[in-house]
Amino acid sequence: DLLRIAAALMVVAQHWSIVGLSDLGNSAWLRSITSYGYLGVDVFFFISGVVITRSAANSHAKKFTVLRFARLAPAYLIILIVSIPVGL
């Protein structure tokens, strides 16, 4: 989980350095450090794939599917409920 958080923060740092630093003058040194933030996406999904594969390998298909749905559905429903009024 810590590696996935670090990967997500890499992406955030890159976006922040591109958009957020435009008003801070010359920040080429910071942009050179954060320019590799795009790799955070690949790292995040690679680690997630390994974790999900290990979880699926240690469980029956039905149990894995039910547990995965139970974990993801509440967040999905909350985002859906919040997003629908914004889109109207």
PDB file of C-alpha atoms in Angstrom, residues 6-85:
ATOM      1  CA  ALA A   6       4.168   6.761  -3.314  1.00  0.00           C
ATOM      2  CA  ALA A   7       3.298   6.071  -6.958  1.00  0.00           C
ATOM      3  CA  ALA A   8       0.133   8.174  -6.710  1.00  0.00           C
ATOM      4  CA  LEU A   9       2.102  10.996  -5.096  1.00  0.00           C
ATOM      5  CA  MET A  10       4.607  10.844  -7.965  1.00  0.00           C
ATOM      6  CA  VAL A  11       1.787  11.598 -10.397  1.00  0.00           C
ATOM      7  CA  VAL A  12       0.406  14.367  -8.178  1.00  0.00           C
ATOM      8  CA  ALA A  13       3.864  15.935  -7.918  1.00  0.00           C
ATOM      9  CA  GLN A  14       4.270  15.924 -11.682  1.00  0.00           C
ATOM     10  CA  HIS A  15       0.873  17.524 -12.244  1.00  0.00           C
ATOM     11  CA  TRP A  16       1.543  20.086  -9.539  1.00  0.00           C
ATOM     12  CA  SER A  17       4.905  20.984 -11.022  1.00  0.00           C
ATOM     13  CA  ILE A  18       3.398  21.474 -14.464  1.00  0.00           C
ATOM     14  CA  VAL A  19       0.314  23.442 -13.437  1.00  0.00           C
ATOM     15  CA  GLY A  20       1.006  24.772  -9.968  1.00  0.00           C
ATOM     16  CA  LEU A  21       4.518  26.115 -10.433  1.00  0.00           C
ATOM     17  CA  SER A  22       3.862  28.336 -13.416  1.00  0.00           C
ATOM     18  CA  ASP A  23       3.531  31.331 -11.067  1.00  0.00           C
ATOM     19  CA  LEU A  24       6.666  30.544  -9.068  1.00  0.00           C
ATOM     20  CA  GLY A  25       9.149  31.685 -11.660  1.00  0.00           C
ATOM     21  CA  ASN A  26      12.128  29.537 -12.618  1.00  0.00           C
ATOM     22  CA  SER A  27      11.591  26.092 -11.158  1.00  0.00           C
ATOM     23  CA  ALA A  28      13.439  24.007 -13.730  1.00  0.00           C
ATOM     24  CA  TRP A  29      15.232  21.997 -11.024  1.00  0.00           C
ATOM     25  CA  LEU A  30      11.916  20.965  -9.472  1.00  0.00           C
ATOM     26  CA  ARG A  31      10.414  20.100 -12.846  1.00  0.00           C
ATOM     27  CA  SER A  32      13.444  17.939 -13.628  1.00  0.00           C
ATOM     28  CA  ILE A  33      12.836  15.972 -10.421  1.00  0.00           C
ATOM     29  CA  THR A  34       9.095  15.581 -10.921  1.00  0.00           C
ATOM     30  CA  SER A  35       9.269  14.944 -14.673  1.00  0.00           C
ATOM     31  CA  TYR A  36       9.316  11.202 -14.000  1.00  0.00           C
ATOM     32  CA  GLY A  37       5.970  11.315 -12.212  1.00  0.00           C
ATOM     33  CA  TYR A  38       4.250   9.732 -15.198  1.00  0.00           C
ATOM     34  CA  LEU A  39       5.975   6.485 -14.237  1.00  0.00           C
ATOM     35  CA  GLY A  40       3.873   6.467 -11.079  1.00  0.00           C
ATOM     36  CA  VAL A  41       0.854   5.392 -13.135  1.00  0.00           C
ATOM     37  CA  ASP A  42       2.636   2.272 -14.385  1.00  0.00           C
ATOM     38  CA  VAL A  43       4.052   1.488 -10.944  1.00  0.00           C
ATOM     39  CA  PHE A  44       0.619   1.905  -9.336  1.00  0.00           C
ATOM     40  CA  PHE A  45      -1.143  -0.389 -11.789  1.00  0.00           C
ATOM     41  CA  PHE A  46       1.660  -2.957 -11.759  1.00  0.00           C
ATOM     42  CA  ILE A  47       1.526  -3.235  -7.968  1.00  0.00           C
ATOM     43  CA  SER A  48      -2.278  -3.312  -8.022  1.00  0.00           C
ATOM     44  CA  GLY A  49      -2.211  -6.093 -10.613  1.00  0.00           C
ATOM     45  CA  VAL A  50       0.148  -8.167  -8.495  1.00  0.00           C
ATOM     46  CA  VAL A  51      -1.998  -7.662  -5.387  1.00  0.00           C
ATOM     47  CA  ILE A  52      -5.245  -8.521  -7.173  1.00  0.00           C
ATOM     48  CA  THR A  53      -3.694 -11.566  -8.843  1.00  0.00           C
ATOM     49  CA  ARG A  54      -2.433 -12.879  -5.500  1.00  0.00           C
ATOM     50  CA  SER A  55      -5.833 -12.300  -3.936  1.00  0.00           C
ATOM     51  CA  ALA A  56      -7.585 -14.103  -6.776  1.00  0.00           C
ATOM     52  CA  ALA A  57      -5.128 -17.013  -6.694  1.00  0.00           C
ATOM     53  CA  ASN A  58      -5.806 -17.632  -3.003  1.00  0.00           C
ATOM     54  CA  SER A  59      -9.595 -17.651  -3.326  1.00  0.00           C
ATOM     55  CA  HIS A  60     -12.432 -19.248  -5.244  1.00  0.00           C
ATOM     56  CA  ALA A  61     -13.785 -17.216  -8.149  1.00  0.00           C
ATOM     57  CA  LYS A  62     -17.210 -16.657  -6.582  1.00  0.00           C
ATOM     58  CA  LYS A  63     -15.796 -15.625  -3.205  1.00  0.00           C
ATOM     59  CA  PHE A  64     -13.261 -13.306  -4.843  1.00  0.00           C
ATOM     60  CA  THR A  65     -15.956 -11.679  -6.977  1.00  0.00           C
ATOM     61  CA  VAL A  66     -18.317 -11.142  -4.036  1.00  0.00           C
ATOM     62  CA  LEU A  67     -15.576  -9.692  -1.821  1.00  0.00           C
ATOM     63  CA  ARG A  68     -14.280  -7.455  -4.618  1.00  0.00           C
ATOM     64  CA  PHE A  69     -17.779  -6.162  -5.359  1.00  0.00           C
ATOM     65  CA  ALA A  70     -18.448  -5.557  -1.655  1.00  0.00           C
ATOM     66  CA  ARG A  71     -15.236  -3.560  -1.408  1.00  0.00           C
ATOM     67  CA  LEU A  72     -15.702  -1.420  -4.532  1.00  0.00           C
ATOM     68  CA  ALA A  73     -19.477  -0.950  -4.725  1.00  0.00           C
ATOM     69  CA  PRO A  74     -19.924   1.422  -1.749  1.00  0.00           C
ATOM     70  CA  ALA A  75     -17.321   3.896  -3.015  1.00  0.00           C
ATOM     71  CA  TYR A  76     -18.742   3.648  -6.536  1.00  0.00           C
ATOM     72  CA  LEU A  77     -22.269   4.349  -5.317  1.00  0.00           C
ATOM     73  CA  ILE A  78     -21.142   7.342  -3.244  1.00  0.00           C
ATOM     74  CA  ILE A  79     -19.275   8.846  -6.194  1.00  0.00           C
ATOM     75  CA  LEU A  80     -22.262   8.167  -8.454  1.00  0.00           C
ATOM     76  CA  ILE A  81     -24.678   9.857  -6.051  1.00  0.00           C
ATOM     77  CA  VAL A  82     -22.392  12.886  -5.684  1.00  0.00           C
ATOM     78  CA  SER A  83     -21.638  13.124  -9.413  1.00  0.00           C
ATOM     79  CA  ILE A  84     -25.149  12.889 -10.830  1.00  0.00           C
ATOM     80  CA  PRO A  85     -26.344  16.267  -9.461  1.00  0.00           C
TER      81      PRO A  85
END
